[in-house]
XYZ file of C-alpha atoms in Angstrom:
434
model
C 31.000 59.721 17.888
C 28.590 61.976 19.205
C 29.838 65.005 21.676
C 26.728 63.433 24.218
C 27.481 59.821 23.948
C 31.266 60.344 24.434
C 30.379 62.366 27.907
C 28.094 59.322 28.551
C 30.312 56.880 28.095
C 32.758 58.396 30.488
C 29.922 59.556 32.480
C 28.949 55.485 32.847
C 32.447 53.883 33.454
C 33.605 56.543 36.030
C 30.580 55.196 37.923
C 31.018 51.744 37.055
C 34.681 51.055 37.260
C 35.202 53.897 39.615
C 38.196 55.166 37.158
C 38.879 59.155 37.508
C 37.080 60.475 34.582
C 40.807 61.817 33.350
C 41.460 58.653 33.127
C 38.760 58.043 30.506
C 39.092 60.715 28.508
C 42.747 60.108 28.188
C 41.954 56.471 27.175
C 39.581 57.108 24.303
C 41.929 59.927 23.344
C 44.737 57.720 23.355
C 42.347 55.334 21.471
C 41.234 57.939 18.485
C 44.948 58.394 18.342
C 45.845 54.210 17.226
C 43.078 53.702 14.890
C 43.883 57.000 13.020
C 47.248 56.125 12.632
C 46.181 52.627 11.911
C 44.412 53.845 9.098
C 46.567 57.218 7.832
C 50.411 55.388 8.634
C 52.321 54.687 11.872
C 54.087 58.241 10.725
C 51.371 60.460 10.653
C 51.882 62.638 13.589
C 47.689 62.641 14.646
C 46.708 64.388 17.560
C 42.910 64.146 18.899
C 41.775 66.496 22.122
C 38.388 65.685 23.415
C 36.723 68.648 25.290
C 35.671 67.876 29.212
C 32.879 70.143 29.221
C 30.950 69.751 25.291
C 32.974 66.687 24.615
C 33.664 67.857 21.110
C 36.474 66.330 19.703
C 39.064 67.889 18.119
C 41.675 66.044 15.152
C 44.957 67.434 13.482
C 46.694 65.337 10.921
C 50.258 66.635 10.545
C 49.289 69.918 11.819
C 45.989 70.239 9.930
C 42.545 70.161 11.202
C 40.727 67.523 10.464
C 36.577 68.392 10.578
C 34.372 65.791 12.003
C 33.296 63.810 9.222
C 36.847 63.337 8.032
C 37.378 62.098 11.688
C 34.768 59.830 11.153
C 36.379 58.756 7.680
C 39.602 57.708 9.071
C 38.994 56.531 11.629
C 37.282 52.972 11.831
C 34.058 53.143 14.110
C 35.684 49.357 14.695
C 39.212 49.962 15.608
C 38.534 52.978 17.104
C 35.840 50.392 19.390
C 38.756 48.146 19.950
C 41.461 50.150 20.894
C 39.200 52.710 23.159
C 38.243 49.003 24.767
C 42.014 47.745 25.685
C 42.699 51.188 26.754
C 39.769 51.647 29.115
C 40.308 47.730 30.490
C 43.957 49.016 30.670
C 42.762 51.978 32.266
C 40.890 50.126 35.073
C 44.146 48.094 35.831
C 46.128 50.642 36.686
C 43.334 52.415 38.865
C 43.610 49.134 40.879
C 47.285 48.907 40.501
C 47.646 51.939 42.428
C 44.871 51.101 44.561
C 46.506 47.879 45.566
C 50.055 49.204 45.704
C 49.346 51.394 49.048
C 47.229 48.221 50.079
C 51.324 46.324 50.759
C 51.305 44.616 53.850
C 48.205 45.683 55.009
C 45.307 43.600 55.351
C 42.325 41.554 52.825
C 39.503 39.547 52.714
C 38.251 37.234 50.048
C 36.500 34.544 49.481
C 38.571 31.018 47.764
C 38.228 30.657 44.134
C 39.754 27.793 43.959
C 43.142 25.750 44.718
C 45.551 25.056 41.443
C 47.073 22.181 41.186
C 50.988 24.097 42.554
C 49.204 24.698 46.162
C 48.081 28.324 45.293
C 45.041 28.814 45.983
C 42.866 31.926 44.370
C 41.146 33.925 45.950
C 37.841 36.259 45.367
C 39.235 40.049 46.441
C 36.608 42.561 46.055
C 37.482 44.135 42.904
C 39.850 41.565 41.574
C 41.316 38.319 41.835
C 44.534 37.732 44.418
C 47.113 34.707 44.148
C 48.061 32.614 46.989
C 51.304 31.154 46.588
C 52.328 27.792 48.314
C 55.376 29.416 49.815
C 53.394 32.228 51.489
C 50.896 30.284 52.924
C 50.868 28.338 56.394
C 52.372 24.615 56.733
C 49.580 22.542 57.011
C 46.528 24.879 56.107
C 44.081 23.660 53.952
C 41.314 25.972 51.971
C 38.095 25.226 50.435
C 36.543 26.510 48.022
C 33.773 29.401 49.164
C 35.921 29.780 52.323
C 36.184 33.222 53.299
C 40.147 33.925 54.866
C 42.591 36.864 55.642
C 46.127 37.377 54.019
C 48.172 40.789 53.383
C 48.991 41.825 49.673
C 52.522 41.832 49.712
C 52.497 42.324 45.704
C 51.287 44.160 43.118
C 52.246 42.883 39.486
C 50.872 44.023 35.470
C 50.101 41.256 33.681
C 48.383 42.891 30.464
C 45.326 44.161 30.779
C 45.351 41.904 34.023
C 46.214 42.387 37.353
C 47.940 40.042 39.815
C 47.806 40.779 43.532
C 50.341 38.519 45.495
C 49.327 37.560 48.652
C 50.215 36.126 51.903
C 49.602 34.272 55.194
C 53.369 33.083 56.494
C 54.774 36.656 57.235
C 55.192 38.070 60.791
C 53.263 41.528 59.228
C 50.326 39.407 58.658
C 50.272 38.561 62.519
C 50.688 42.376 63.133
C 48.133 43.431 61.429
C 45.970 40.695 62.974
C 47.320 42.550 66.115
C 46.145 45.882 65.349
C 42.611 44.584 64.069
C 42.087 42.969 67.617
C 43.792 45.337 69.721
C 42.297 48.832 69.491
C 45.217 50.086 71.727
C 46.996 49.127 68.581
C 44.878 50.863 66.986
C 45.269 54.091 68.538
C 49.041 54.129 69.320
C 48.712 53.638 72.578
C 50.675 50.070 72.318
C 53.222 49.728 69.489
C 54.141 46.457 68.758
C 59.114 46.330 68.796
C 59.008 43.921 66.494
C 58.028 40.099 65.562
C 59.594 36.604 64.694
C 57.509 34.071 64.080
C 58.243 30.299 62.185
C 54.676 30.006 59.960
C 52.041 27.354 60.892
C 54.245 27.132 64.855
C 54.944 29.669 66.189
C 55.169 33.658 67.565
C 56.243 36.256 69.795
C 55.619 39.600 69.593
C 57.324 42.216 71.380
C 54.817 45.418 72.631
C 55.865 48.366 74.343
C 53.556 51.264 76.484
C 54.424 55.047 77.402
C 52.086 54.628 79.685
C 53.274 53.152 83.162
C 49.730 52.612 84.090
C 48.478 50.749 80.785
C 49.390 46.763 81.421
C 50.841 46.639 77.227
C 50.909 42.796 77.232
C 47.477 41.953 79.390
C 45.640 44.450 76.461
C 46.822 42.400 73.691
C 45.761 38.947 75.530
C 42.504 40.034 76.717
C 40.713 39.044 78.543
C 40.239 35.270 79.814
C 42.809 35.608 76.657
C 39.732 36.583 74.608
C 41.702 38.487 72.048
C 45.220 36.425 71.348
C 42.326 34.177 70.811
C 40.680 35.447 68.265
C 44.442 35.353 66.557
C 45.389 31.987 67.053
C 41.856 30.539 65.803
C 42.652 32.574 62.476
C 46.416 30.918 62.097
C 44.614 27.594 62.558
C 45.767 27.553 66.761
C 49.549 29.055 66.105
C 51.375 30.028 69.276
C 51.274 33.718 69.773
C 53.707 34.640 72.615
C 53.287 38.171 73.707
C 56.371 40.103 75.871
C 57.155 43.251 77.072
C 59.416 45.604 75.325
C 62.815 47.091 76.684
C 66.050 48.966 75.004
C 68.235 47.131 78.108
C 68.998 44.390 76.605
C 69.372 42.501 79.688
C 65.896 43.081 80.090
C 64.680 41.773 77.337
C 66.712 38.834 76.315
C 64.375 37.036 79.625
C 61.599 38.405 78.255
C 62.017 37.157 75.144
C 62.689 33.703 76.432
C 59.726 33.083 77.882
C 58.268 31.002 79.786
C 61.934 30.137 80.586
C 63.382 31.639 83.852
C 66.913 33.319 83.540
C 69.268 33.844 86.292
C 72.153 36.163 84.063
C 72.359 37.033 80.446
C 76.436 38.240 79.664
C 76.112 40.335 76.109
C 79.596 39.814 73.909
C 78.309 43.103 72.069
C 82.084 42.577 69.807
C 80.392 38.774 68.497
C 77.031 40.610 68.788
C 76.613 37.180 71.324
C 74.045 36.698 74.610
C 74.948 34.416 76.981
C 71.662 33.369 78.598
C 72.700 31.717 81.934
C 69.928 29.311 83.438
C 68.945 26.454 85.923
C 69.625 22.471 84.786
C 66.447 22.379 84.512
C 65.414 25.460 82.603
C 67.465 24.687 79.333
C 65.045 22.685 77.556
C 62.775 25.137 78.428
C 64.992 28.278 77.163
C 66.547 25.897 74.057
C 62.691 25.190 73.296
C 61.239 22.281 70.513
C 64.024 21.934 68.460
C 65.919 25.047 69.857
C 62.865 26.876 68.519
C 62.403 28.807 71.442
C 66.011 30.191 71.610
C 65.287 30.731 67.979
C 62.922 33.367 68.206
C 63.613 35.063 70.930
C 67.573 35.477 69.011
C 65.527 37.019 65.504
C 62.884 39.029 68.194
C 65.952 40.592 70.376
C 68.559 40.920 67.062
C 71.620 38.995 69.576
C 72.987 35.523 68.582
C 71.567 33.922 72.335
C 73.777 30.744 73.437
C 71.890 28.919 76.278
C 73.776 27.513 78.797
C 74.451 26.522 82.914
C 77.308 27.586 84.980
C 79.156 24.264 84.568
C 78.800 24.579 81.447
C 80.329 28.272 81.017
C 82.988 27.328 83.088
C 84.378 24.697 81.326
C 83.576 26.935 78.253
C 85.682 29.761 79.079
C 88.440 27.578 80.668
C 89.388 25.094 77.665
C 88.881 28.405 75.393
C 91.528 30.436 77.515
C 93.723 26.980 77.236
C 93.444 26.947 73.630
C 93.577 30.550 73.429
C 96.983 30.589 75.318
C 99.089 28.035 73.022
C 97.864 30.412 69.832
C 101.679 32.374 69.388
C 101.444 35.912 70.350
C 98.453 35.430 72.399
C 99.410 36.319 76.229
C 97.669 35.428 78.959
C 95.955 38.850 79.373
C 95.362 38.595 75.656
C 93.611 35.388 75.958
C 91.716 36.541 78.834
C 90.391 40.124 77.729
C 89.326 37.635 74.475
C 87.330 35.262 76.585
C 85.896 38.035 78.317
C 84.258 39.741 75.420
C 82.847 36.211 74.526
C 85.465 34.845 72.151
C 85.346 31.162 73.034
C 85.782 29.365 69.819
C 89.108 28.626 66.881
C 85.873 29.967 64.525
C 85.252 33.096 67.593
C 88.826 34.155 66.950
C 88.779 33.736 62.762
C 86.013 36.587 62.528
C 87.708 38.984 65.327
C 88.382 42.532 63.291
C 92.720 42.685 62.700
C 91.593 46.525 64.595
C 89.906 45.434 67.188
C 92.771 42.440 67.868
C 95.546 44.584 67.786
C 93.622 47.089 70.066
C 92.721 44.649 72.809
C 96.068 43.182 72.965
C 98.707 45.487 71.883
C 99.501 44.328 68.977
C 101.008 45.396 65.613
C 99.022 45.237 61.623
C 101.683 41.661 60.963
C 100.796 40.084 64.581
C 97.349 40.717 64.611
C 97.019 38.708 60.960
C 99.291 35.950 61.865
C 97.165 34.953 65.138
C 94.051 35.668 62.866
C 95.934 33.338 60.598
C 96.461 30.584 62.658
C 92.957 30.635 63.877
C 91.577 29.985 60.653
C 94.048 27.330 59.962
C 92.864 25.193 63.976
C 88.845 25.935 62.637
C 88.895 24.704 59.772
C 91.620 21.596 61.334
C 88.533 21.479 64.114
C 86.214 20.866 61.758
C 87.808 18.507 59.703
C 88.194 16.289 62.763
C 84.992 16.576 63.757
C 82.939 15.553 60.401
C 85.587 12.908 60.379
C 84.201 11.449 63.939
C 80.922 12.395 63.110
C 81.152 9.870 59.650
C 82.818 7.015 61.254
C 80.192 7.166 64.046
C 77.459 7.681 61.707
C 74.727 4.753 61.921
C 72.373 3.526 58.733
C 69.549 5.338 59.924
C 70.604 8.924 61.068
C 68.657 11.255 59.335
C 69.751 14.004 56.743
C 69.341 16.776 59.219
C 71.223 15.510 61.502
C 74.089 15.017 58.913
C 73.659 18.600 58.508
C 74.186 19.668 62.415
C 77.111 17.428 63.320
C 78.952 18.572 60.224
C 78.240 22.476 60.937
C 81.571 24.474 61.987
C 82.520 24.144 65.913
C 85.376 23.547 68.050
C 86.077 21.185 71.153
C 84.622 23.995 73.033
C 81.981 25.324 71.591
C 77.437 24.590 72.218
C 75.748 25.768 69.663
C 72.367 26.376 70.065
C 71.115 24.113 67.226
C 72.599 21.303 69.111
C 71.964 22.111 72.649
C 68.614 21.765 71.597
C 68.576 18.986 69.441
C 70.650 16.721 72.870
C 67.991 18.219 75.380
C 65.058 16.330 76.265
C 61.592 18.556 75.835
C 60.327 18.822 79.364
C 57.177 18.524 80.476
C 57.082 22.207 81.130
C 58.285 22.786 77.663
C 55.529 20.889 76.053
C 51.906 22.642 78.500
C 54.453 25.788 77.620
């Protein structure tokens, strides 16, 4: 091979395919080595080096130098060309792989090339193709060929000489990137996104904060006449975005996360990671949301298990829990009162308490604490079977699968869960407008 021709090939590949020259030189060297071994045997020790400045090739076989003619004779031109093309494609793939590794969880845009039979989409990006799996699409979305869309990169895989770039539009990070794109204050770091909880295609909650008290972080994200947030909801196929103010104080943050409902009081039960939120009766369905969506997203955003109830419901639950606990051998009225005060309302709750916490709360021995936990587990199992039996006997032929699963979930007579509250609450007109 002519040295000038080698330099010309390297320069051309570098300019056309944006591959570093050193990678191209190395690929040519490896191609020549593989081709030489095919000619002289796989066990032969072949070393090839190309001078980066002159393009001159120096080669050794079993530590014996080879002349230019010998190189040409021993390395077939066609074989070397085929291997070189493969190596260059691999080098191009590796360069793209490194580029897209840096773009993981970052925003990219492209046009829809085709819709696959399995529901996935092939997206033409700037220098390769991306795959948008069905599971990563926003539910209910469909795309036309040639339509421009945005997504985030979630994974990059090598497949032979090709690259697989996996995209997503359904993850919380996609909403975060869109906010960064639309809100300059977030790009500049003036406003921070503290958390996002999302149910793609339906609703997202975003918690934002700002160290400068003069800046309204929520208002800046929403924009004048909702202009900024509207651009994001349009991109998300009209998915609702709730932007709330973040606080490190959960007593402040949880009511913010449950907007648009009004909260009367928040009671934190640290041992269980549970937050009991008291609301007025007319706010209950709004706080829970349709099918429990509002409280479910708020729970994820705050990382607390939030339960919505009225003051009357709480009083009834406290009384029932106290009576249930004092009936268990080994639990005094003082211990029962303390357990209820810490948010333990059901046998299920009591069955998962750490024995060390129970011993400390009731000044119990290890054996006494273990016996109480075992009894709580037994009672929880009995209660679950009783509820399942009642539900099975009262099921109607038209009950759906979801209702069956939820009615068979572990519970006690005194337990009020978020999901059951959501199922049994009528959705108010306020919730619809919110």
